[in-house]
PDB file of C-alpha atoms in Angstrom:
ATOM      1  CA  UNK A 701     117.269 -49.783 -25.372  1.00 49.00           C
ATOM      2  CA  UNK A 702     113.646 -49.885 -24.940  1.00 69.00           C
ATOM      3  CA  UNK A 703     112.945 -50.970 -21.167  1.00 84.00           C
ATOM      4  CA  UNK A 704     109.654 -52.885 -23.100  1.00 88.00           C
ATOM      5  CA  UNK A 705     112.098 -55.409 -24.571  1.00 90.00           C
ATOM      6  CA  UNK A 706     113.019 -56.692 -21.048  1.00 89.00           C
ATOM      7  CA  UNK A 707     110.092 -57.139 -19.726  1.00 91.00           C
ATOM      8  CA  UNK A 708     108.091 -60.549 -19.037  1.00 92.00           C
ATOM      9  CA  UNK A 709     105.589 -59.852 -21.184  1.00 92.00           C
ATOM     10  CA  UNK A 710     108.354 -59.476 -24.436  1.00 94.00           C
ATOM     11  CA  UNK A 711     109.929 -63.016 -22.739  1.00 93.00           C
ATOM     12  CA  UNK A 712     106.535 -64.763 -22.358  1.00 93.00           C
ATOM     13  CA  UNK A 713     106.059 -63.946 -26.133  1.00 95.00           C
ATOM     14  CA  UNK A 714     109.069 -65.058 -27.594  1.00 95.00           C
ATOM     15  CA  UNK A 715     109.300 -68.224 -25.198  1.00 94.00           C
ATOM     16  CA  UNK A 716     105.825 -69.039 -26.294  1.00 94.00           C
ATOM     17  CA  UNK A 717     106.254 -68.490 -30.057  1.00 95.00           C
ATOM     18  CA  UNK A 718     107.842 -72.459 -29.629  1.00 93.00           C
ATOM     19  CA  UNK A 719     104.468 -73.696 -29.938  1.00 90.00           C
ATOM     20  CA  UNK A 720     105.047 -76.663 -30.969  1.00 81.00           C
ATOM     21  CA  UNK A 721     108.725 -77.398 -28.715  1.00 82.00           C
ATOM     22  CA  UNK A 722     110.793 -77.467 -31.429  1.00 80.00           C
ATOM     23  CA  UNK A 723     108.368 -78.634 -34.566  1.00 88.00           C
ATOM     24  CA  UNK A 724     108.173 -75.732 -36.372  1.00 92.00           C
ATOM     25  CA  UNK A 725     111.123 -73.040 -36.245  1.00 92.00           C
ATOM     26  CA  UNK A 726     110.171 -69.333 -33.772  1.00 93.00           C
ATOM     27  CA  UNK A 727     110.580 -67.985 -37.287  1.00 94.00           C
ATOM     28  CA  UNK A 728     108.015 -69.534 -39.186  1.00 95.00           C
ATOM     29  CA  UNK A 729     105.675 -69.156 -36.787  1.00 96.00           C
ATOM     30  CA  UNK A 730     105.921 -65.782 -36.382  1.00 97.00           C
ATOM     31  CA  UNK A 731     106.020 -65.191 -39.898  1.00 96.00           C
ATOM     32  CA  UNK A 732     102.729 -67.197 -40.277  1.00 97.00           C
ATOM     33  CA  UNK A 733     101.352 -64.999 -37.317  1.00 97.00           C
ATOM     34  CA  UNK A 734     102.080 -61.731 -38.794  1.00 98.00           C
ATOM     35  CA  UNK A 735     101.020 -62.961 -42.142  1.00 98.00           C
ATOM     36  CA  UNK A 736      97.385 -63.868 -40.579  1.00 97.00           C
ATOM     37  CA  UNK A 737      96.959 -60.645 -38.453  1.00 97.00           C
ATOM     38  CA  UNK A 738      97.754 -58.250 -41.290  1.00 98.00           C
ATOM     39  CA  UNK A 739      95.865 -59.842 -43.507  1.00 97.00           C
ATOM     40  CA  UNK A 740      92.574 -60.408 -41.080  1.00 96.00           C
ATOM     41  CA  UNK A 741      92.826 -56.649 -40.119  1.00 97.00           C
ATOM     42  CA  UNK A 742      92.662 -55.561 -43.856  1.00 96.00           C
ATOM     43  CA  UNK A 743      89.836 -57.571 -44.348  1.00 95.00           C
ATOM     44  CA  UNK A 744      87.995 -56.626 -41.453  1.00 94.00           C
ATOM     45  CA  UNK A 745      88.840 -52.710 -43.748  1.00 94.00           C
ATOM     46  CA  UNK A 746      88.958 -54.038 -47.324  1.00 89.00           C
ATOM     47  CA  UNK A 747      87.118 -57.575 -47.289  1.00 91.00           C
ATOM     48  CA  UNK A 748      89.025 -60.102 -49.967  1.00 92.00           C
ATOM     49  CA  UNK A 749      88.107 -63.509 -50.167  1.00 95.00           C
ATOM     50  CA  UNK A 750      91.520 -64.549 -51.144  1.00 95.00           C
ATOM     51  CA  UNK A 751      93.315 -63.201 -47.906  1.00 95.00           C
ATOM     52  CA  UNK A 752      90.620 -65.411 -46.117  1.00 96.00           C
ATOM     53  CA  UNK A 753      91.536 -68.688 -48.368  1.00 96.00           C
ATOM     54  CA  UNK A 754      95.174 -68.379 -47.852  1.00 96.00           C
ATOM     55  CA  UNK A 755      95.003 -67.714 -44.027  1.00 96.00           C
ATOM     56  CA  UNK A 756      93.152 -70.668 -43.918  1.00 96.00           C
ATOM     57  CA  UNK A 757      95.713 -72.284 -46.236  1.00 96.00           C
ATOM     58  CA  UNK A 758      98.214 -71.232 -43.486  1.00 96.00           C
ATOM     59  CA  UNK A 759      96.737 -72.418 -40.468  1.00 95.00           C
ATOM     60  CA  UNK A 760      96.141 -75.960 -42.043  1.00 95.00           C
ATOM     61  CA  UNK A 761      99.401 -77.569 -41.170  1.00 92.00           C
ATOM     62  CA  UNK A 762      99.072 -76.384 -36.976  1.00 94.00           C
ATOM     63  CA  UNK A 763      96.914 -78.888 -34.852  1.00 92.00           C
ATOM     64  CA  UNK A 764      94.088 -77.637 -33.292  1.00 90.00           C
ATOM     65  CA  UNK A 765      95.724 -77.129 -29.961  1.00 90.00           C
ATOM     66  CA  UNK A 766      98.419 -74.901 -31.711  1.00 92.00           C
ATOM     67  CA  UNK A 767      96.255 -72.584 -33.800  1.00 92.00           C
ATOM     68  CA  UNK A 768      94.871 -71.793 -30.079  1.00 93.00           C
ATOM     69  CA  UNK A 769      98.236 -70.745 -29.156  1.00 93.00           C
ATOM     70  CA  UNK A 770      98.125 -68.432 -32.080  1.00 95.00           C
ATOM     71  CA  UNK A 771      95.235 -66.714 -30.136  1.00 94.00           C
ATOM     72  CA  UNK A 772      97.639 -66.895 -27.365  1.00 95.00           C
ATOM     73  CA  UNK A 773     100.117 -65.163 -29.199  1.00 96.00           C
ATOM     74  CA  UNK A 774      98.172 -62.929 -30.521  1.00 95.00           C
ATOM     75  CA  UNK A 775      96.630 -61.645 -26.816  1.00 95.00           C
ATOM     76  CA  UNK A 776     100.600 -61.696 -25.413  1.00 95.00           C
ATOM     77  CA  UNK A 777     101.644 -59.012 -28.464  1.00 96.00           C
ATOM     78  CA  UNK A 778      98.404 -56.621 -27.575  1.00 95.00           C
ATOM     79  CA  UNK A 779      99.829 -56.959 -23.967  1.00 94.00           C
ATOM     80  CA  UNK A 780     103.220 -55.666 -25.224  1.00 95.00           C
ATOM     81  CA  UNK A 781     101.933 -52.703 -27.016  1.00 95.00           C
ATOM     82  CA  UNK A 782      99.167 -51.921 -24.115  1.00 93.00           C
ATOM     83  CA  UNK A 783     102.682 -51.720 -21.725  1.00 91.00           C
ATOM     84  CA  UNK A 784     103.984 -48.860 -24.281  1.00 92.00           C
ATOM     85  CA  UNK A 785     104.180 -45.319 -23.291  1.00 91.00           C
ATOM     86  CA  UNK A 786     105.328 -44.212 -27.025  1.00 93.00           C
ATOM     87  CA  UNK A 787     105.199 -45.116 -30.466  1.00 95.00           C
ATOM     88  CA  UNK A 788     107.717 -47.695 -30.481  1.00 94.00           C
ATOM     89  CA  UNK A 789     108.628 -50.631 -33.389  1.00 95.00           C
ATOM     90  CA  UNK A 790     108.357 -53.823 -31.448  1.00 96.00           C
ATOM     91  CA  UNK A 791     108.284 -56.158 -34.487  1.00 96.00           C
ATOM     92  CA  UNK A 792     110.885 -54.880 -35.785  1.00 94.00           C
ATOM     93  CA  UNK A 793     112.642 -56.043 -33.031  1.00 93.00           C
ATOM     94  CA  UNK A 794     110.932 -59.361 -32.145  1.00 95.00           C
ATOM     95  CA  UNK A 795     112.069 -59.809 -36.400  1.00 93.00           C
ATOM     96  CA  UNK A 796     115.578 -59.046 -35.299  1.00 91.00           C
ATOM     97  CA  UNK A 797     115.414 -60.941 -32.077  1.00 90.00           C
ATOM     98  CA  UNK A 798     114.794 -64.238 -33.523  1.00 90.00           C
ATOM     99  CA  UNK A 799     117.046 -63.623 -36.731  1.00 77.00           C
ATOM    100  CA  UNK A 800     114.528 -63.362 -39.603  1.00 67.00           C
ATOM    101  CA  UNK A 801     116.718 -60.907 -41.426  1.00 56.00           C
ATOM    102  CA  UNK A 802     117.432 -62.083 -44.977  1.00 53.00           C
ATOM    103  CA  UNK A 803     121.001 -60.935 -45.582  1.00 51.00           C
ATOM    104  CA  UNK A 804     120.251 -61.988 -49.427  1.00 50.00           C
ATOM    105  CA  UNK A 805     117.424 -59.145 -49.569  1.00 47.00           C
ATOM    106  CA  UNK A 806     119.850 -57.005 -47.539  1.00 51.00           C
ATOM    107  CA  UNK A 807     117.686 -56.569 -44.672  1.00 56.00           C
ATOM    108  CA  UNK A 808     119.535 -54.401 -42.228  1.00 60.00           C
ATOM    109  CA  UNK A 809     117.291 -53.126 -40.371  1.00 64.00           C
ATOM    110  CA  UNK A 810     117.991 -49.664 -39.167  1.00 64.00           C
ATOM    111  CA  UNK A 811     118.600 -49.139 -35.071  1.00 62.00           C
ATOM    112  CA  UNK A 812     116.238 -47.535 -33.375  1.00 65.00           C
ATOM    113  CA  UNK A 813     118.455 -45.133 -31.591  1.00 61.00           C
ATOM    114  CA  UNK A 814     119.733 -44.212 -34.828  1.00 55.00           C
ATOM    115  CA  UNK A 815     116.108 -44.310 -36.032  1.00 57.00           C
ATOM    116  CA  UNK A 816     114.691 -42.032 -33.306  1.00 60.00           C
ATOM    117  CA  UNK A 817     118.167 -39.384 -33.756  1.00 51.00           C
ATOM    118  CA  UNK A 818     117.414 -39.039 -37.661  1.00 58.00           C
ATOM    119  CA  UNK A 819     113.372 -38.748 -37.076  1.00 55.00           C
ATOM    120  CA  UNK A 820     114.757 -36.130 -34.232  1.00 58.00           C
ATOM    121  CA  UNK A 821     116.345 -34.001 -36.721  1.00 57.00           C
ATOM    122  CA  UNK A 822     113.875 -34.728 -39.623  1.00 60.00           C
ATOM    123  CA  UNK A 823     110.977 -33.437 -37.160  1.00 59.00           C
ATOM    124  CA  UNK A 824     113.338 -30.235 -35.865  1.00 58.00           C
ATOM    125  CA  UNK A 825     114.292 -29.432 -39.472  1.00 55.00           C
ATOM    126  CA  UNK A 826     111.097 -29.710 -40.964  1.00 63.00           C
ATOM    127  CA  UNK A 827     107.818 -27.644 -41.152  1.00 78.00           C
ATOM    128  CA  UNK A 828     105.507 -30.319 -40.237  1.00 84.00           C
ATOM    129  CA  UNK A 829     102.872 -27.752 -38.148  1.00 86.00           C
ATOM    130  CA  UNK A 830     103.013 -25.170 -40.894  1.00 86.00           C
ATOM    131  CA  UNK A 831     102.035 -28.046 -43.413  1.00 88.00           C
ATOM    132  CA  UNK A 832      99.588 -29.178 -41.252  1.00 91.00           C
ATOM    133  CA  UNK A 833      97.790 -25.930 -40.837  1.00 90.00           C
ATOM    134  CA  UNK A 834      97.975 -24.995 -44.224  1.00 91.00           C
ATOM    135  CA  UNK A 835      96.609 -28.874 -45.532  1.00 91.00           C
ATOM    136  CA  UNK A 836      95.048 -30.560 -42.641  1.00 93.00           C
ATOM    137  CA  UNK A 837      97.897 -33.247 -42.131  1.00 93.00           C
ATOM    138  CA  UNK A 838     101.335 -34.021 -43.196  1.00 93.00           C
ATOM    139  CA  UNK A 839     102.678 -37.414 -45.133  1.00 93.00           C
ATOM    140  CA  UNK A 840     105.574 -39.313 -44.836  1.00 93.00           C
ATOM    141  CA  UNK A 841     106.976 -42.089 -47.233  1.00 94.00           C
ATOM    142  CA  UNK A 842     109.296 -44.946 -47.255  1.00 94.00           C
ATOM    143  CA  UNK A 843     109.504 -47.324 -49.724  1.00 93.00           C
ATOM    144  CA  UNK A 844     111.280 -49.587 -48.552  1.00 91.00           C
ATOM    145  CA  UNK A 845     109.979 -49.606 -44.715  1.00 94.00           C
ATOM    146  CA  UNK A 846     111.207 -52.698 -43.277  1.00 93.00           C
ATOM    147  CA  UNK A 847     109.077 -52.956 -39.934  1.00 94.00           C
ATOM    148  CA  UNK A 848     108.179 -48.830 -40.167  1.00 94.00           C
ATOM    149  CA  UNK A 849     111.152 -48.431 -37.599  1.00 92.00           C
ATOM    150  CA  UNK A 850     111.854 -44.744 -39.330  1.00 92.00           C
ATOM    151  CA  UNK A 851     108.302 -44.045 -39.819  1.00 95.00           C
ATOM    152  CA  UNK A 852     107.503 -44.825 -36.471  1.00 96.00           C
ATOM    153  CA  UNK A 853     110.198 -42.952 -34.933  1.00 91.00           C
ATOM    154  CA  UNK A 854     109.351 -39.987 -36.486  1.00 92.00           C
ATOM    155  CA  UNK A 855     105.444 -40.673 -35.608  1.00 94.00           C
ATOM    156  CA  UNK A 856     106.561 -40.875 -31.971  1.00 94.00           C
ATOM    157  CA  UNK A 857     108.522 -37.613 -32.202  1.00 91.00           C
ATOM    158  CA  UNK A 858     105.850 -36.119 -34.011  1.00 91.00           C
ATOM    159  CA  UNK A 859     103.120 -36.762 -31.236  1.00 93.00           C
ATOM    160  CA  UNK A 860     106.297 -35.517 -28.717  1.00 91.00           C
ATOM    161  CA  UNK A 861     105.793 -32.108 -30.751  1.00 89.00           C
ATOM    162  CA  UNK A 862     102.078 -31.912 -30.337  1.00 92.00           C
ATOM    163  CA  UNK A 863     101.166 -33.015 -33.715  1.00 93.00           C
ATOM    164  CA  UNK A 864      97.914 -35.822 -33.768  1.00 96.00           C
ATOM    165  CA  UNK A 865      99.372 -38.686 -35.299  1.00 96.00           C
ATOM    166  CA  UNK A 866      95.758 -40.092 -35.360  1.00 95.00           C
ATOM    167  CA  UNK A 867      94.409 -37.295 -37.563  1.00 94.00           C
ATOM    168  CA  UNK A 868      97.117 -35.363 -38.679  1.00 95.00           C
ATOM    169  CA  UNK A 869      99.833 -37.970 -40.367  1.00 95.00           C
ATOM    170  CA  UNK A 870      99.288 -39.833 -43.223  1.00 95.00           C
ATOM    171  CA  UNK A 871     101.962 -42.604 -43.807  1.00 96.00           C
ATOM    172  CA  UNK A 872     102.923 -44.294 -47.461  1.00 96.00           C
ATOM    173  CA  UNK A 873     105.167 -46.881 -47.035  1.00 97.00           C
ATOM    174  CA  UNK A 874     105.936 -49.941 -49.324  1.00 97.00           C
ATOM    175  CA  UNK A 875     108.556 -53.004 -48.848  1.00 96.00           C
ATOM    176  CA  UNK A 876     109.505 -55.727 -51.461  1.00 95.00           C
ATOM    177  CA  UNK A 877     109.290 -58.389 -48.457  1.00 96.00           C
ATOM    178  CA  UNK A 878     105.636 -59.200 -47.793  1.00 96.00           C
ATOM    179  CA  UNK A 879     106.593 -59.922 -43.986  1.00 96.00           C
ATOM    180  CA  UNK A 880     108.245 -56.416 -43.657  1.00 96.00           C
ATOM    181  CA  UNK A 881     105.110 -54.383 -45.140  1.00 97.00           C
ATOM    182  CA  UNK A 882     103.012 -56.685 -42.881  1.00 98.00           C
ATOM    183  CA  UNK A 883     104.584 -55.770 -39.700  1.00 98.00           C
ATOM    184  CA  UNK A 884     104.815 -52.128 -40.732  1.00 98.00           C
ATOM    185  CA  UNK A 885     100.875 -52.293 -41.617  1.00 98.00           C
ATOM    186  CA  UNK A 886     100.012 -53.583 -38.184  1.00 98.00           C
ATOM    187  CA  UNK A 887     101.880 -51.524 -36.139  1.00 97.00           C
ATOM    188  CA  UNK A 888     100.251 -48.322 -38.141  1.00 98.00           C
ATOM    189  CA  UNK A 889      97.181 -50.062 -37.424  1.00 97.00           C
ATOM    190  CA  UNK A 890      97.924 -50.638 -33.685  1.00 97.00           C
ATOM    191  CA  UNK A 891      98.624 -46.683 -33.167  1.00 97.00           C
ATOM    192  CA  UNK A 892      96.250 -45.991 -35.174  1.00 96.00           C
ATOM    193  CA  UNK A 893      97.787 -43.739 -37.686  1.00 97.00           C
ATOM    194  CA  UNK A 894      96.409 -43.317 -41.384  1.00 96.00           C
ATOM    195  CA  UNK A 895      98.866 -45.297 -43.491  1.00 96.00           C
ATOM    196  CA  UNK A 896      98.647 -46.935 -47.008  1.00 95.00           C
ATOM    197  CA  UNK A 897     101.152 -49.907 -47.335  1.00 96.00           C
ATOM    198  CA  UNK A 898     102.121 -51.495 -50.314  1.00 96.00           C
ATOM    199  CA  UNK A 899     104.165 -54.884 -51.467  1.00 96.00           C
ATOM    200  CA  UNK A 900     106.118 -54.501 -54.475  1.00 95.00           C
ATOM    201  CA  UNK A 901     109.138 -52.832 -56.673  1.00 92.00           C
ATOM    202  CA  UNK A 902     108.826 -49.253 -56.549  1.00 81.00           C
ATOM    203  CA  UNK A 903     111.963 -49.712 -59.064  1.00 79.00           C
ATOM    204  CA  UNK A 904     110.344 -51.739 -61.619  1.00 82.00           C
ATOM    205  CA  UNK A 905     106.957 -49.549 -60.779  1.00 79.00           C
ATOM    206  CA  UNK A 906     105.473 -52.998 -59.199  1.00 86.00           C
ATOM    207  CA  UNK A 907     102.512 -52.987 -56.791  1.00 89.00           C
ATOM    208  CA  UNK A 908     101.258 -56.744 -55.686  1.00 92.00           C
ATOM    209  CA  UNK A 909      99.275 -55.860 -53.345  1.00 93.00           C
ATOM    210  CA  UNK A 910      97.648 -52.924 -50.951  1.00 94.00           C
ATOM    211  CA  UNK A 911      96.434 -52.351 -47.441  1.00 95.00           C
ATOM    212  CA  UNK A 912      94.721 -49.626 -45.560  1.00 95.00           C
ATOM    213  CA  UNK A 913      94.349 -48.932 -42.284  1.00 95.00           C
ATOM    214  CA  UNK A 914      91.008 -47.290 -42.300  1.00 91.00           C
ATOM    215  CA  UNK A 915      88.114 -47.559 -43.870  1.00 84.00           C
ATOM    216  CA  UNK A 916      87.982 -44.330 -45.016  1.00 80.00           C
ATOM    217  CA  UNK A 917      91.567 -44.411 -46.883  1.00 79.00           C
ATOM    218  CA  UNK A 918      90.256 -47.648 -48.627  1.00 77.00           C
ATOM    219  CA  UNK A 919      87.758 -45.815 -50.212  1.00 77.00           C
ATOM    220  CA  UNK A 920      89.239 -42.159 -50.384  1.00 74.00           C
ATOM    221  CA  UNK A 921      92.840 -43.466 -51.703  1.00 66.00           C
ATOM    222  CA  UNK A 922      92.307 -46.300 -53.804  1.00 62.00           C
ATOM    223  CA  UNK A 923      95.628 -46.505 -55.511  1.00 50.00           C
ATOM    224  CA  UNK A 924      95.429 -50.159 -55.894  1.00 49.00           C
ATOM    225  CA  UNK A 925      95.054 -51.416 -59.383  1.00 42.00           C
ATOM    226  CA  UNK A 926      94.044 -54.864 -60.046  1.00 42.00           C
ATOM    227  CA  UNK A 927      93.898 -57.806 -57.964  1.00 41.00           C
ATOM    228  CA  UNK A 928      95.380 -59.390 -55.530  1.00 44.00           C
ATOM    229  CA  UNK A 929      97.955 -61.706 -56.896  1.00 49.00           C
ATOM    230  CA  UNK A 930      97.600 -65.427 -55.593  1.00 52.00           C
ATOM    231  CA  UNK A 931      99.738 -66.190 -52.940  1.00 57.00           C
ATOM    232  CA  UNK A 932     102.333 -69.114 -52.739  1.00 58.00           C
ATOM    233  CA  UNK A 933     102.690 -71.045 -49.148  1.00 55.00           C
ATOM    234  CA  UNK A 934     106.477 -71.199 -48.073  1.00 53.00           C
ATOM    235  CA  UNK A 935     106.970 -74.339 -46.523  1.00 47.00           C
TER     236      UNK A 935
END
């Protein structure tokens, strides 16, 4: 196990995601937390008016004194991630932590020692550096990501190799839980690695909606066709 998940800074963060001492579940608000983050750092990439209306939409039930803890929250995750030495999937496990897994989806999220073995043997069986060298970078898919646990194990074994995972990985991953492609968005955002994440069926050839995380892939690798679909608050 990570030593990042015992630290005070992971404690202070879940203790403080009761913002409200019991009002709302730790669930909800972190669900309403990741919803807002992912969708104010694709705006501040992609600008949509609609992922503006609806975080509003979100925050309207919180009092004033909570949606500052929400900026609370928000600077006790960054401290998290600013304690880690690798590329490691802490949503994922904050998600498991505080039992958001939706056994009727059939969430099981994947271990991350598990995770980390098969991106191990993925990265030792594969010929990432002779791709790279003969295309300029290398891409990985998952389309059904979860938190980007597999992705980001084999990002983190990747940079372990010597590959840039800033310049020379390009992720595609895509969930049918808006929550799950949310998390995996941010954390690709957070390490900065080029990623395109999408919400939808990849069975049913589906696509609701997609983010970027850089400006550059917005414009470059538009696959997104349409509009974004309105969104529907979960109370």
């Amino acid at each position: 196990m990570k030593k990042i998940f015992a630290s005070k800074e992971y404690k202070d963060f879940i203790e403080l995601l009761d913002i409200s001492r019991g009002r709302y579940k730790k669930e909800d608000v972190f669900k309403d937390l990741i919803t807002t983050m992912a969708l104010k750092i694709s705006n501040s990439i992609k600008y949509d008016e609609k992922n503006e209306e609806y975080c509003s939409k979100i925050m309207e039930k919180y009092s004033e004194g909570e949606e500052i803890q929400f900026v609370i929250l928000s600077y006790r995750l960054s401290k998290i991630y600013n304690k880690c030495t690798e590329i490691i999937d802490v949503l994922g496990h904050i998600y498991t932590d505080i039992s958001l897994n939706k056994k009727g989806l059939k969430q099981d999220f994947t271990p991350q020692n598990l995770a980390n073995l098969m991106a191990e043997i993925q990265v030792k069986l594969g010929n990432d550096k002779k791709t790279i060298k003969e295309k300029g970078f290398v891409t990985i898919e998952d389309s059904c990501c979860g938190s980007g646990v597999l992705l980001l194990e084999r990002a983190n074994t990747m940079k372990k190799e010597g590959i840039d995972t800033t310049s020379e990985l390009l992720v595609i991953a895509n969930d049918i839980d808006p929550i799950c492609a949310y998390m995996t968005y941010i954390q690709l955002y957070i390490y900065s690695i080029p990623g395109v994440v999408t919400i939808g069926n990849p069975l049913q050839l589906e696509t609701k909606e997609t983010f970027y995380t850089h400006k550059l892939l917005a414009i470059d690798l538009n696959f997104e066709q349409g509009y974004t679909e309105e969104k529907e608050i979960e109370e």
